[in-house]
Every structure is written in structure tokens, then in C-alpha cells.
XYZ file of C-alpha atoms in Angstrom:
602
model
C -63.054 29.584 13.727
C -60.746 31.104 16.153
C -62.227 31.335 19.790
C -62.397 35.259 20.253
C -61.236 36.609 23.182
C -64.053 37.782 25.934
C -64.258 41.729 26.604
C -64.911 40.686 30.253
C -64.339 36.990 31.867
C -66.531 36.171 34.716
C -63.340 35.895 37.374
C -66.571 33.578 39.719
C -69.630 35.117 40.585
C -70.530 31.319 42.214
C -68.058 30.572 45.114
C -69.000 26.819 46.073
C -69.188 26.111 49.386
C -65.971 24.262 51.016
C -65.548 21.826 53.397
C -62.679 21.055 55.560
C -61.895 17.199 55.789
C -62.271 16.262 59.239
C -59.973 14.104 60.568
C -57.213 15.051 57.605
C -54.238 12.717 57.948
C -50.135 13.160 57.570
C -48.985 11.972 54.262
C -46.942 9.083 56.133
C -50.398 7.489 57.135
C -50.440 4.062 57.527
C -52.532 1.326 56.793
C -56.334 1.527 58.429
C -55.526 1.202 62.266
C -58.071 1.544 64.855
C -57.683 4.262 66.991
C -55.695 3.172 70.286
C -56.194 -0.222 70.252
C -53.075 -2.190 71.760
C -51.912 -5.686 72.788
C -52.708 -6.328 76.721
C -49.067 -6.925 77.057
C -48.187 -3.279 75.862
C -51.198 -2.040 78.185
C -49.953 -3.299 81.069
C -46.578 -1.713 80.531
C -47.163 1.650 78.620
C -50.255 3.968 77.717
C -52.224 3.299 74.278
C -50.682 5.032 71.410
C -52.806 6.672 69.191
C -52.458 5.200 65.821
C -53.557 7.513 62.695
C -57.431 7.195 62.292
C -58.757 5.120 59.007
C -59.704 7.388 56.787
C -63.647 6.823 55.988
C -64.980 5.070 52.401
C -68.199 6.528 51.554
C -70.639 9.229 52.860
C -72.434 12.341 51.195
C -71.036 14.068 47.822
C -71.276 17.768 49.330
C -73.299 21.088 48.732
C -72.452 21.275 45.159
C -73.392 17.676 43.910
C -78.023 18.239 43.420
C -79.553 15.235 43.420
C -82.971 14.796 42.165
C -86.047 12.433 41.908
C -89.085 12.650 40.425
C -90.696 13.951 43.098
C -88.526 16.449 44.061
C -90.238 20.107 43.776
C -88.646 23.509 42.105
C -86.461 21.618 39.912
C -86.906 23.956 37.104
C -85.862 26.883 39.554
C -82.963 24.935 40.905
C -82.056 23.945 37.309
C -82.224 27.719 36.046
C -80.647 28.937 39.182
C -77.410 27.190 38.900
C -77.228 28.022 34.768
C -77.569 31.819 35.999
C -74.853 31.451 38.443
C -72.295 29.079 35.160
C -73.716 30.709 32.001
C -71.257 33.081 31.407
C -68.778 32.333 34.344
C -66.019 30.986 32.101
C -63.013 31.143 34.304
C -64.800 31.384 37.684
C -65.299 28.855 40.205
C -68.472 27.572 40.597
C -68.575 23.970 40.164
C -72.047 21.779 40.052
C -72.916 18.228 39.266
C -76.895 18.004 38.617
C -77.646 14.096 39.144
C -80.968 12.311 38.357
C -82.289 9.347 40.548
C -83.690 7.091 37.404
C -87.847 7.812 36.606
C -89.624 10.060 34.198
C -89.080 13.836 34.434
C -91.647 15.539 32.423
C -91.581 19.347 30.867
C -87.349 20.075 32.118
C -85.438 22.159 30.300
C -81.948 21.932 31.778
C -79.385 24.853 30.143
C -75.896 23.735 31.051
C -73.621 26.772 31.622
C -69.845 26.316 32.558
C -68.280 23.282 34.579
C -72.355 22.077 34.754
C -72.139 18.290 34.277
C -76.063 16.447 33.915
C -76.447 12.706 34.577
C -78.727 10.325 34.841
C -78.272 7.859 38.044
C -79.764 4.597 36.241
C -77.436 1.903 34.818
C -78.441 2.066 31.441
C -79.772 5.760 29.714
C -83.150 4.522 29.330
C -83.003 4.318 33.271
C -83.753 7.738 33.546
C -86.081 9.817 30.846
C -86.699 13.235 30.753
C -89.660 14.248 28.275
C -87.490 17.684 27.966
C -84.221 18.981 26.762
C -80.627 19.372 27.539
C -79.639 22.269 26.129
C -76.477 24.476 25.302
C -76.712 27.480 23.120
C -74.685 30.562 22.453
C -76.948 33.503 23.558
C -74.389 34.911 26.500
C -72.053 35.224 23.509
C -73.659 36.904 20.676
C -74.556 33.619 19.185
C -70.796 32.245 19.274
C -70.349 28.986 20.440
C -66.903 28.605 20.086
C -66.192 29.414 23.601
C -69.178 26.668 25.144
C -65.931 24.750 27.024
C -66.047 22.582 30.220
C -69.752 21.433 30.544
C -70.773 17.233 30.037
C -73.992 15.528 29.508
C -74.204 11.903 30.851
C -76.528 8.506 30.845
C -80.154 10.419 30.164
C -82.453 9.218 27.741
C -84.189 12.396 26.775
C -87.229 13.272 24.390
C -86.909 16.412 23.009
C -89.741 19.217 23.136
C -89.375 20.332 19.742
C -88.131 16.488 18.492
C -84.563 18.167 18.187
C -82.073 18.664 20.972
C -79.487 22.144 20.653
C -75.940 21.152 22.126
C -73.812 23.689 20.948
C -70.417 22.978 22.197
C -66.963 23.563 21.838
C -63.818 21.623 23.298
C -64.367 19.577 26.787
C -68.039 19.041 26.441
C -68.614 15.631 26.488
C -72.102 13.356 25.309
C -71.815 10.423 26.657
C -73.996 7.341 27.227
C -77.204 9.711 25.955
C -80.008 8.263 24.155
C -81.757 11.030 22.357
C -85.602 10.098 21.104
C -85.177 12.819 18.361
C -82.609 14.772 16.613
C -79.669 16.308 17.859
C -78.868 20.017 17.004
C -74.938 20.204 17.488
C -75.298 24.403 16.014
C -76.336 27.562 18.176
C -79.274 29.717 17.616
C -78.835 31.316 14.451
C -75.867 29.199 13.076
C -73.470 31.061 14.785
C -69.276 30.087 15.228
C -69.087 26.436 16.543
C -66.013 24.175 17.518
C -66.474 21.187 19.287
C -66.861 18.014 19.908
C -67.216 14.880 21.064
C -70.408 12.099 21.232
C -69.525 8.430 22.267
C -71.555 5.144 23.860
C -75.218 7.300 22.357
C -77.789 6.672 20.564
C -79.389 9.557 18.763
C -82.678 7.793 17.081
C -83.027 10.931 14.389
C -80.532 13.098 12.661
C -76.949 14.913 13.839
C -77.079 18.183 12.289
C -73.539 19.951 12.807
C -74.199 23.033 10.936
C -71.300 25.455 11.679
C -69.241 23.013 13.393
C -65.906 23.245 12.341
C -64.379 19.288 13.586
C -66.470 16.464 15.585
C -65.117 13.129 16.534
C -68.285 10.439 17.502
C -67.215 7.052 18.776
C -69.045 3.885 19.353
C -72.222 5.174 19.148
C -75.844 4.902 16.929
C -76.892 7.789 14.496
C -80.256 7.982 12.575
C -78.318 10.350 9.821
C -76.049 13.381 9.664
C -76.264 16.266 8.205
C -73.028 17.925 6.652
C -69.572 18.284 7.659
C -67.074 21.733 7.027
C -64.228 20.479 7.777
C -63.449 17.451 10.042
C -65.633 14.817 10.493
C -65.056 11.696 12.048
C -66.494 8.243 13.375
C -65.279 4.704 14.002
C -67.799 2.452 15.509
C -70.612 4.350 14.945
C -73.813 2.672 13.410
C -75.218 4.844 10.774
C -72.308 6.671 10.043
C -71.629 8.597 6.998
C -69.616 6.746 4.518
C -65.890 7.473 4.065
C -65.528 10.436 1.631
C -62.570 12.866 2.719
C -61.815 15.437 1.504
C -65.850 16.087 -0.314
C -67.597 15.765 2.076
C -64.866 15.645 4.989
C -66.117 12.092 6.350
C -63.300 10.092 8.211
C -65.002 6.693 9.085
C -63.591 3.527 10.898
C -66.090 0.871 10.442
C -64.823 -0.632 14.419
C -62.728 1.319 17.488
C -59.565 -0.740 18.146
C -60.243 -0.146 21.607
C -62.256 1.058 24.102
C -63.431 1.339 27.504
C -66.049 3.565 28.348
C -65.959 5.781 31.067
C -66.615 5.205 34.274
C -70.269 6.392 36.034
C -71.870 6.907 39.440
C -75.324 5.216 39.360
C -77.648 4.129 41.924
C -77.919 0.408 42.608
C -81.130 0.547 44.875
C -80.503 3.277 47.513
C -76.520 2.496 47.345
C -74.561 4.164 45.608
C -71.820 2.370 43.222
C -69.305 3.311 40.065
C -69.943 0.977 37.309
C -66.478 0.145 35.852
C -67.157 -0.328 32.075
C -65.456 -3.610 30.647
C -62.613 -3.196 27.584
C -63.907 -3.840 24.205
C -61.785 -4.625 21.023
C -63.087 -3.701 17.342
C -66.075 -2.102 19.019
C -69.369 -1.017 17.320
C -72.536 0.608 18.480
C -73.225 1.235 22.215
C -72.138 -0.617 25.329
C -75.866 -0.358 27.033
C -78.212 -1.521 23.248
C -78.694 -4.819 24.502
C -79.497 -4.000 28.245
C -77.551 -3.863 31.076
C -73.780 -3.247 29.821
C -70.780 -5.561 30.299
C -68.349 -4.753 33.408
C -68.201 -4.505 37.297
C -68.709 -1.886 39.821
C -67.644 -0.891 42.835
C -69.403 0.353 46.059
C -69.342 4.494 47.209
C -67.630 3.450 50.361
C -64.455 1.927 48.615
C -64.412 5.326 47.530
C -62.783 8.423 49.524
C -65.501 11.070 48.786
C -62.868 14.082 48.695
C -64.403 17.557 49.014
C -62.550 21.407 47.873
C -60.200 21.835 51.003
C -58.721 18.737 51.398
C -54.592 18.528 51.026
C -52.727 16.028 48.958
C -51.780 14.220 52.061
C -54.487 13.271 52.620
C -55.843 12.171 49.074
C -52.724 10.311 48.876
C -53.244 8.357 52.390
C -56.684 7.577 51.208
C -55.058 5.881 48.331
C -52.270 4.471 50.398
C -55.365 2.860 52.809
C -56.721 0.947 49.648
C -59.633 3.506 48.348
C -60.183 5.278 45.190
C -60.682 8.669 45.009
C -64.275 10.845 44.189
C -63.723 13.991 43.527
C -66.359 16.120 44.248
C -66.922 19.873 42.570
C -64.827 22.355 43.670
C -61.229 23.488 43.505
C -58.526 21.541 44.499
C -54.763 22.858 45.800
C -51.852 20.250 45.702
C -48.896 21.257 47.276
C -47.359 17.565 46.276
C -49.079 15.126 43.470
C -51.248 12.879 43.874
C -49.785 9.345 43.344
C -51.551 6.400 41.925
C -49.513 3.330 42.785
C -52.580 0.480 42.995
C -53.436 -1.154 40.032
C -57.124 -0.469 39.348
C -57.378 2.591 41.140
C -60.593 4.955 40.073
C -60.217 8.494 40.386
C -63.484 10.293 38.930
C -64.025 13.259 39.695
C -67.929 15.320 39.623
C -68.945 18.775 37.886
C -65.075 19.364 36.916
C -63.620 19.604 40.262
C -60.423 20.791 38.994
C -56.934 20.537 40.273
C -54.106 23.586 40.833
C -50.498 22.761 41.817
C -49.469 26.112 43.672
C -45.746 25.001 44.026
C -44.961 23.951 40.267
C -45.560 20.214 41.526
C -46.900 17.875 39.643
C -51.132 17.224 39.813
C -50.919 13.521 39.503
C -48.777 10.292 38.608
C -49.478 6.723 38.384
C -47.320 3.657 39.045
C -46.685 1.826 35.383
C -49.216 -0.532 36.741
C -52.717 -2.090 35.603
C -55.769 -0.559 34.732
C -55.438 2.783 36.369
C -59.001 4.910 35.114
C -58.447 8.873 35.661
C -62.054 10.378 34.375
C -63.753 13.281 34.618
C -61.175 16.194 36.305
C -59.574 19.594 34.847
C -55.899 20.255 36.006
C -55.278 23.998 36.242
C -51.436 24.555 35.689
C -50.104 27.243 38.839
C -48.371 30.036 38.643
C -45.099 28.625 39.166
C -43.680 26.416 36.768
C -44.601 22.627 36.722
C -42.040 20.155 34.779
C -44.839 18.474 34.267
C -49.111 18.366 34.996
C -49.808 14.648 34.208
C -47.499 11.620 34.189
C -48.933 8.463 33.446
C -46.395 5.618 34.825
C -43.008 6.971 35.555
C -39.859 7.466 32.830
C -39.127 4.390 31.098
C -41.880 2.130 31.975
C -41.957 -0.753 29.892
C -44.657 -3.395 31.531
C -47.486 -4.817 29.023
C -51.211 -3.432 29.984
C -52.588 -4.681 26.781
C -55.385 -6.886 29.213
C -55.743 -3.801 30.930
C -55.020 -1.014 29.741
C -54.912 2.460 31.786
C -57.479 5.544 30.419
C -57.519 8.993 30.470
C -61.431 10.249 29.862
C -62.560 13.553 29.930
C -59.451 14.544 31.627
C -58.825 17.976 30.617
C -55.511 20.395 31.271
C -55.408 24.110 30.698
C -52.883 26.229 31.067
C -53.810 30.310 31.837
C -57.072 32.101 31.294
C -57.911 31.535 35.145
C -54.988 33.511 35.832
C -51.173 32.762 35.003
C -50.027 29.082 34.931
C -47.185 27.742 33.390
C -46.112 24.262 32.567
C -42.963 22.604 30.755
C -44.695 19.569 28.991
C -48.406 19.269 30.099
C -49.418 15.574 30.172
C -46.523 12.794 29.643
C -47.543 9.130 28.439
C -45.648 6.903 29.903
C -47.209 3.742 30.219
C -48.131 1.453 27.086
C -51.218 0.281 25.903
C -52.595 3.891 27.092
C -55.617 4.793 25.970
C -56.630 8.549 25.960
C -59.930 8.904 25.286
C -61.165 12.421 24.431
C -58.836 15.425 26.414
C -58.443 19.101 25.455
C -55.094 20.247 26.421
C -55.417 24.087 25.866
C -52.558 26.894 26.786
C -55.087 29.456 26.964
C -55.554 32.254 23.983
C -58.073 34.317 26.038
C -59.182 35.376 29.353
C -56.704 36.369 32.575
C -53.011 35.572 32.461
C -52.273 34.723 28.855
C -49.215 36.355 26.840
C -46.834 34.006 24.883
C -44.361 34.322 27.596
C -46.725 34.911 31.081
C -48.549 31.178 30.334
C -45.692 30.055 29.238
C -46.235 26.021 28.054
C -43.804 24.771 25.060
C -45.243 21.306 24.826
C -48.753 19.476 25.520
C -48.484 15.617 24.779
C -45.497 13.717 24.898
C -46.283 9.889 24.624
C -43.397 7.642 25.332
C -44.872 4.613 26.105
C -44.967 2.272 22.692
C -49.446 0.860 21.738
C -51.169 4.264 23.219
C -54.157 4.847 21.407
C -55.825 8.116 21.301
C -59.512 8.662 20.411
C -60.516 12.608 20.291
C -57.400 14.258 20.654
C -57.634 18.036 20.944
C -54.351 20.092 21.585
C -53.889 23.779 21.592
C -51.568 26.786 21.015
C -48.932 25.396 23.212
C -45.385 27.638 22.549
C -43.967 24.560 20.766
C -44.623 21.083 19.591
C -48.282 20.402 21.004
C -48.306 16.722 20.471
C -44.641 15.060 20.331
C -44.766 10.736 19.632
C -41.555 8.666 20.717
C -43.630 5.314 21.476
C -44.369 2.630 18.878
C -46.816 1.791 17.103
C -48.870 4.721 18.231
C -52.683 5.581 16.993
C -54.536 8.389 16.809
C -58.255 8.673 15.726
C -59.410 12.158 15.368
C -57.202 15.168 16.479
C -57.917 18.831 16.417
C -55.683 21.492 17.166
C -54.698 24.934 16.330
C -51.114 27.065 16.791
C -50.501 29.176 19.361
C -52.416 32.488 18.266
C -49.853 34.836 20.158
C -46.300 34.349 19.115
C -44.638 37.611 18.234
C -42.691 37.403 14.999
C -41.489 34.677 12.883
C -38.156 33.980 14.922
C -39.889 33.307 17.877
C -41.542 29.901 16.478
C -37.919 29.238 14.313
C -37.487 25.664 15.068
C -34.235 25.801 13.602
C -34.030 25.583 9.916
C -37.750 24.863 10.084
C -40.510 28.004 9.856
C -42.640 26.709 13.322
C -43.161 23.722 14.874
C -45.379 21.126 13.836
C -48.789 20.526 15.561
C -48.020 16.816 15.828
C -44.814 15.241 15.495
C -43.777 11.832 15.442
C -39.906 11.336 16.472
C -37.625 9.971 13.682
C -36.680 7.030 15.779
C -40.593 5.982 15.039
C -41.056 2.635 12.530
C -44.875 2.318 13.359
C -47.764 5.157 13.376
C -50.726 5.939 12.125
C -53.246 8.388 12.409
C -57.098 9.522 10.793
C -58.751 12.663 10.421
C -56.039 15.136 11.943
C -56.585 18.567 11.552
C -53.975 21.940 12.371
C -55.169 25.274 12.094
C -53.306 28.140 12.250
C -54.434 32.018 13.419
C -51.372 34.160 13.842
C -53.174 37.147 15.150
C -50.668 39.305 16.480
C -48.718 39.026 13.648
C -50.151 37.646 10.365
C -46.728 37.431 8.232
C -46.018 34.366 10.127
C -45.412 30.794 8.151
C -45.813 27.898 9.779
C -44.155 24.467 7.245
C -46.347 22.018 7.810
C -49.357 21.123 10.532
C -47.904 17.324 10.572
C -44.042 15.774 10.909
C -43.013 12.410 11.143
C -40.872 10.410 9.113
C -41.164 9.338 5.967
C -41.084 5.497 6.457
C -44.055 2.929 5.221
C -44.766 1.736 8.833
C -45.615 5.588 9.824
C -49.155 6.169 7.761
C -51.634 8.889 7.939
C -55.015 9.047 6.379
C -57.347 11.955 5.656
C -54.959 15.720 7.382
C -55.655 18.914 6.976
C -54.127 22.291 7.596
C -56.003 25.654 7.586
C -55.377 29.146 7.822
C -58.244 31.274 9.384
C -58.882 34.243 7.088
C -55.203 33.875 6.600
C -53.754 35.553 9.470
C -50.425 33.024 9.059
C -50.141 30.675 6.544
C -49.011 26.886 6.204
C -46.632 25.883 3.260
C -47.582 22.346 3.245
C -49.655 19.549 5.077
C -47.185 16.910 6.311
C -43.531 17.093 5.708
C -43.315 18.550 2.227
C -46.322 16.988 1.009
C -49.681 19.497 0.193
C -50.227 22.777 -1.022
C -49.955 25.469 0.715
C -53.042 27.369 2.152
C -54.598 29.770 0.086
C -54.511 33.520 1.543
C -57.084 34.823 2.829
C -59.206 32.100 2.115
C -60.177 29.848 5.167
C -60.293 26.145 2.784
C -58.457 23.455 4.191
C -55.282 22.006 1.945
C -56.221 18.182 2.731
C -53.933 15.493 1.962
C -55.810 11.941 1.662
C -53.372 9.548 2.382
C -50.005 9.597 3.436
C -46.789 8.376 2.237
């Protein structure tokens, strides 16, 4: 259902504390010098120069990253004090990781209100076991869910009080690398509104009961059962999966993922802290971490520059020019250049959604069209000036192979407006093949501070150039124009959710053309080779209800380009679609919020 606009937006009642980067270098730093060492020839003839300083690998993840052990006291209090600060703060500031050393926690219950992220420190889920809950629920919203954004769950085994966990979530809520001893509750209290979501690398030993969610995309993962479906549903890799049954009951299911690579994860490796570096997996199945420890490598904290909220893009980008990756700890971060990825295997993960604003209309970040980049775990906040672009993934016309290694985007999530005004051309660009993008929202915001169809201005979302880029949870909304545009070959997408822009004024304002809108997801004539299951476009003209949209889906009609299992929906028919893909479907019905499905396409 459509996500209802807040009478009041928390604008931050939760400032995090910010730390100035001691030692901050110019962007021209060089490699790590020590400071005023010279040859005795130079000594005797001139004073010592000071070189730039090496910036440091390592050392503590800051005020708003809570780490806990068993022993630790008050961690109820500390866990209830933080939700009081996020529960309702949607578009405020706080930031907070909550971390878990592994050991048994008994009796927690740990709500998770906005950017909250929970995670267990062990290697594997079953490292670290809470005989509690981790809970999201709707009660700072009447019971509506579909607002629950920005808020993860990570690498806990938990044992729920009741036998059933609640995690009622909408878009950017991750549930990852969880092992549930019980049922999982994916519905608020009282079966409220719910849009979400995303599950992968977990094991949930009972039942999924969606209820009232509207799509969910779970990947690579272990289910006892699940429950029903309304109207997108979908799994590949997942043991215990429904079978395939779109359109009754709306069940998308891949027996295998093509590919993956999970995510990657801070964890504790004695007293030292590393990030484990999943390995890539083709035609996976079932959980990375069933079998014990789980395939990959890892890397130490100090090959890592631990950035805090106050830092400048120089400096982030001499860290990376010095040979470290980059940990970005929770808290707001102002670019007034990008931040460029040029190393191949460079880690950039950030904590508790520290989140990234251009203020000039620069770019957030780029990477080289090199090897195994990972971006994970980071929300890019367009600025009020215009940015061409938000996220470029190897520069225009990159053509190298990564199939070996491919580069992923997890959990990297873009908005534009709500927080206040933003603006952005095209908000992430794919550039580099063999991409994987692995569950995003991209979201030009319908509600909170700054939003109008012209003030957050943002015509496109995804543009993917780069020919063999998967995506796996794709959700992409209400951008001005085309929110997901396809040049590359062979493209695949698996799972994408997505719903027009609510706001546009009148019917000429969405003319593409000859053609009434523009599609949710469009793949460029020049395309031979596509495919795509369980895609789903829904369409809530609120401001003006006459609207027509054509179709949810365009691509051309050639064998090689194949969907399986779309649908198109009109919300209590405030707009209406006049067919699914091209000029295949019926048209929606009215008033009356059923999907028009097509099965299989050509």
C-alpha cells in the first residue's frame, strides 16, 4: 500500500556525537611517509621536510558504535534508550550500531527504531545467541508498517520469547545471516499496512508468516514453511521454499542464485577485530555458515581507516590512496568531492547507516572498472544542489571482465528528499560488468521535508550500462522518469519492486512522447539478452488520479529479452495502468487494488 505521508517527521531528536579526524590530510597525500625522516646527505645540507603523516589503520569505532558482552550490565536500558531516541526519528540523525561480542544473552528484547543496525560479533550466527527477540513493529505509526525504512538485523542466532519473532519492515531493512530458533512474524501488531523486504544467508527453523506484506524477496537462505503471499513473492536458493505458482498464490521460485556473494561483516577473531570477506558462490542454495565456519577471507581492523562524522573527502580518499579500506562509522558524512575507489578489492562498509551528503552536487562515490570492489552497508543522501550523478560504479564505457570477481553493491541505499531537498540527475550508474547489486532501495522521496515533483527533482534511478550485472532485490521508487533504464547485455534481475512517482501533476507532465508515462523498468531497444522474475510496478497517482500510466515494463520484443511472473497495480485506483509489458496484459481494474499479472513473457 502506498507509504502515507507523516503529519510530523522527527527532523533528529538524537544528534550523534562527532569527531574531528586528527591529523586530516590534503587530498594530494602521498604514500605512508614517516614524518621527517631524511637521507644524511640531505641533513647535512638542508632541514628535514615534513612529509604528510600516514594516516592510521585501525583504532576504536566511536561513541555511536555499543558494544556488548555478556557481562555487560543495563543492556536492556541501553537497548530501550537508543529505540526511544530512533523509533520515530525517520529523517533525523541519530545513527547507532548495537554490536554483540559472541555468548548467550538471556531475557533481551532489542526494538530497532530508525538507522538501528543489531549484530552479532561471532563468525557464524550461532556464535552469538540471544534467548530473546529482535523486534520491529508499527506502534509509533498507528499500526502501519509501511514506513519501518533504514534499520538491519545481522549474524544473531536468536530464540524467540513467544517461539515467533515480529520484524515488520518496509524497504532497506535487511535480515541477514540470522538464525531464528522459531518462527518469524514479517506483519505488525494487528496486521496493519506492510511493504518490505528482504531475508538472505538465514535460517528460520519454523514458519515465515508475511501477513499484510505486500512484496518480499528471500535469497539463499533455509525456511521451515511460509505462510501466504498478496502479491509478490519471491525466492531462489532458498531451502524450503514455496513451490513456483504465480500468479495463485504469487510464488516466484529459483531453485539456485546465479550468483552471490554475501555481504561483508565485522566479527571478532579473539580480541581483534577483522571483516570477513564472504567468498563468490555460483548456483547457490541454502546458507553460507550451515556447515560451520563459511568459505572466504578476512581482513584485519587496522587495514581499515576507521572514518568517523567530520571527516572530509580528502581525507577518505588519501586513506584509500595509502592502501586502506574504508569503515564507516554512524554518523553523517559531507563530501565536497567523491570518494574514489581505484584499488581492486577495496572494502568500504559502513556501520548503523552512516550516510553520505554531497553539498556541492558532486558525486558520493566512484570506482575504477577494476576487481572486486565491495560497497556495503551506507545510505547516500542526494544535496540540495544538483548531482549528475550519486553512484558510479567504474567510469563510462568500461569494458574489463570481473566475472572471477565481480564488484557488489549490498545494502547500499540512495534517497533522494524527505531529509530536506536533494536533487539528482540519474541516481546510481552501472558501469562495470559482471555487477552484482544485491538488495538497494533507491527512493525519490514521497513524504517528509523537501519533496514536490519539481523541489526533489530526480528523473532517473538505475541506469546499468555495463553488459552480465545481476540484480537480486531490486527496489526503485517514484523517480520523475524511467526508474530503472538497461543498456548492458545480458542483464538479470531477480525480484524488483517499485512504484511511480505519487506526485506528478497532470497527465502531460509524465508524456513520454507518444507514450502515456514512463515505464518502471525499461530495457533499451539495442538489448538482444534480458531476463527478469517476479517484477512488480505499482502505481498511486495521488495528486491527480486521472493519470494513465501504459505499461509498468518496456523492453523489446525479441526472444533473447524474457520475463517471467510481472505485475502492475493500481492502489485503490488513484491512476491506472493500460497494460503489463509493452502491449501485453489487461489493464488494471478501477478502483480495485488486484494486480494484472502476466506469467511469462514474449
Amino acid at each position: 500500500m502506498p507509504h502515507l505521508p507523516m503529519d510530523s517527521p522527527d527532523s533528529g531528536r538524537s544528534l550523534p556525537a562527532r569527531r574531528s579526524v586528527l591529523g586530516a590530510i590534503a587530498a594530494t597525500a602521498a604514500a605512508p611517509t614517516l614524518l621527517g625522516l631524511s637521507s644524511p646527505a640531505s641533513a647535512a645540507s638542508a632541514a628535514p621536510v615534513a612529509q604528510p603523516r600516514a594516516l592510521p589503520g585501525g583504532g576504536d569505532l566511536g561513541p555511536n558504535v555499543i558494544v556488548f558482552d555478556p557481562s555487560t550490565s543495563g543492556i536492556q536500558a541501553k537497548l530501550d534508550e537508543v529505540f526511544r531516541q530512533q523509533e520515530s526519528a525517520q529523517f533525523g540523525t541519530g545513527r547507532y550500531a548495537l554490536l554483540f561480542k559472541p555468548g548467550t544473552y538471556n531475557g533481551l528484547n532489542a526494538q530497532l527504531g530508525f538507522y538501528t543496525s543489531i549484530a552479532g560479533l561471532g563468525l557464524s550466527p550461532d556464535d552469538t545467541a540471544i534467548n530473546g527477540d529482535v523486534t520491529v513493529d508499527a506502534g509509533w505509526f498507528n499500526g502501519n508498517a509501511t514506513q519501518n525504512f533504514w534499520r538491519s538485523a545481522e549474524n544473531l542466532a536468536l530464540t524467540p520469547v513467544s517461539g515467533t519473532n515480529r520484524w515488520a519492515v518496509a524497504q532497506a531493512a535487511p535480515f541477514r545471516r540470522m538464525h531464528v530458533r522459531g518462527g518469524l512474524n514479517l506483519a505488525p501488531t494487528g496486521y496493519g499496512w506492510a511493504s518490505g523486504g528482504y531475508i538472505a544467508d538465514s535460517r528460520i527453523d519454523g514458519s515465515v508468516g508475511p501477513y499484510s506484506q505486500q512484496q518480499w524477496y528471500t535469497r539463499d537462505s533455509s525456511v521451515g514453511g511460509w505462510a501466504n503471499a498478496v502479491w509478490n513473492m519471491v525466492f531462489s536458493g532458498v531451502q524450503g521454499a514455496p513451490a513456483q505458482s504465480f500468479p495463485n498464490p504469487p510464488y516466484t521460485t529459483l531453485d539456485t542464485t546465479p550468483v552471490s556473494r554475501e555481504k561483508p561483516f565485522l566479527y571478532l577473531n579473539g580480541s581483534e577485530y577483522r571483516v570477513f570477506l564472504p567468498e563468490r558462490r555460483t548456483n547457490a542454495r541454502g546458507t553460507t555458515w550451515g556447515s560451520g565456519t563459511p568459505r572466504g577471507t578476512s581482513l584485519p581492523l587496522t587495514q581499515f581507516y576507521v572514518a568517523k562524522p567530520g571527516v572530509t573527502a580528502a581525507t577518505l580518499n588519501a586513506a584509500l590512496t595509502q592502501g586502506l579500506h574504508l569503515l564507516l562509522t554512524p554518523g553523517i558524512y559531507h563530501l565536497d568531492q567523491p570518494i574514489q575507489v581505484n584499488r581492486a578489492g577495496t572494502v568500504v562498509l559502513g556501520l548503523g547507516y552512516a550516510t553520505l551528503i554531497p553539498d556541492n552536487g558532486v558525486t558520493a562515490l566512484r570506482t575504477a572498472d577494476v576487481d572486486g570492489v565491495r560497497l556495503a552497508g551506507f545510505l547516500i543522501d542526494a544535496g540540495p544542489v544538483n548531482s549528475s550523478t550519486l553512484l558510479e560504479v567504474g567510469p563510462a564505457g568500461a569494458s574489463a571482465s570481473h566475472s572471477a570477481n565481480p564488484t557488489t553493491v549490498q545494502d547500499v541505499f540512495i534517497r533522494i528528499g524527505g531529509a530536506g531537498a536533494g536533487k539528482a540527475t540519474t541516481s546510481m550508474v552501472i558501469n562495470s560488468r559482471d555487477t552484482i547489486i544485491d538488495h538497494t532501495w533507491v527512493w525519490r522521496a514521497d513524504h517528509g521535508t523537501g519533496v514536490g515533483w519539481e523541489t526533489n527533482r530526480a528523473d532517473y534511478g538505475i541506469r546499468v550500462n555495463g553488459d552480465d550485472v545481476l540484480a537480486t532485490g531490486l527496489f526503485v521508487e517514484h523517480f520523475n522518469k524511467y526508474d530503472v533504464q538497461w543498456y548492458g547485455q545480458r542483464g538479470r534481475t531477480i525480484f524488483f519492486q517499485n512504484e511511480k512517482a505519487y506526485d506528478a501533476p497532470n497527465q502531460a507532465a509524465i508524456q513520454n512522447g507518444n507514450v502515456k508515462g514512463y515505464a518502471a523498468y525499461k530495457v533499451a531497444d539495442s538489448v538482444t539478452t534480458h531476463e527478469g522474475w517476479g517484477l512488480g510496478s505499482y502505481c498511486y497517482y495521488n495528486v491527480n488520479p486521472t493519470i494513465v500510466q501504459h505499461n509498468g515494463f518496456a523492453a523489446p520484443n525479441t526472444p533473447g529479452v524474457k520475463f517471467h511472473n510481472l505485475l502492475v497495480v493500481s492502489l485503490g485506483g488513484q491512476g491506472q495502468y493500460e497494460h503489463v509489458v509493452n502491449e501485453t496484459g489487461a489493464p488494471t481494474s478501477g478502483t480495485s487494488t488486484v494486480p494484472s499479472t502476466v506469467v511469462s513473457y514474449p
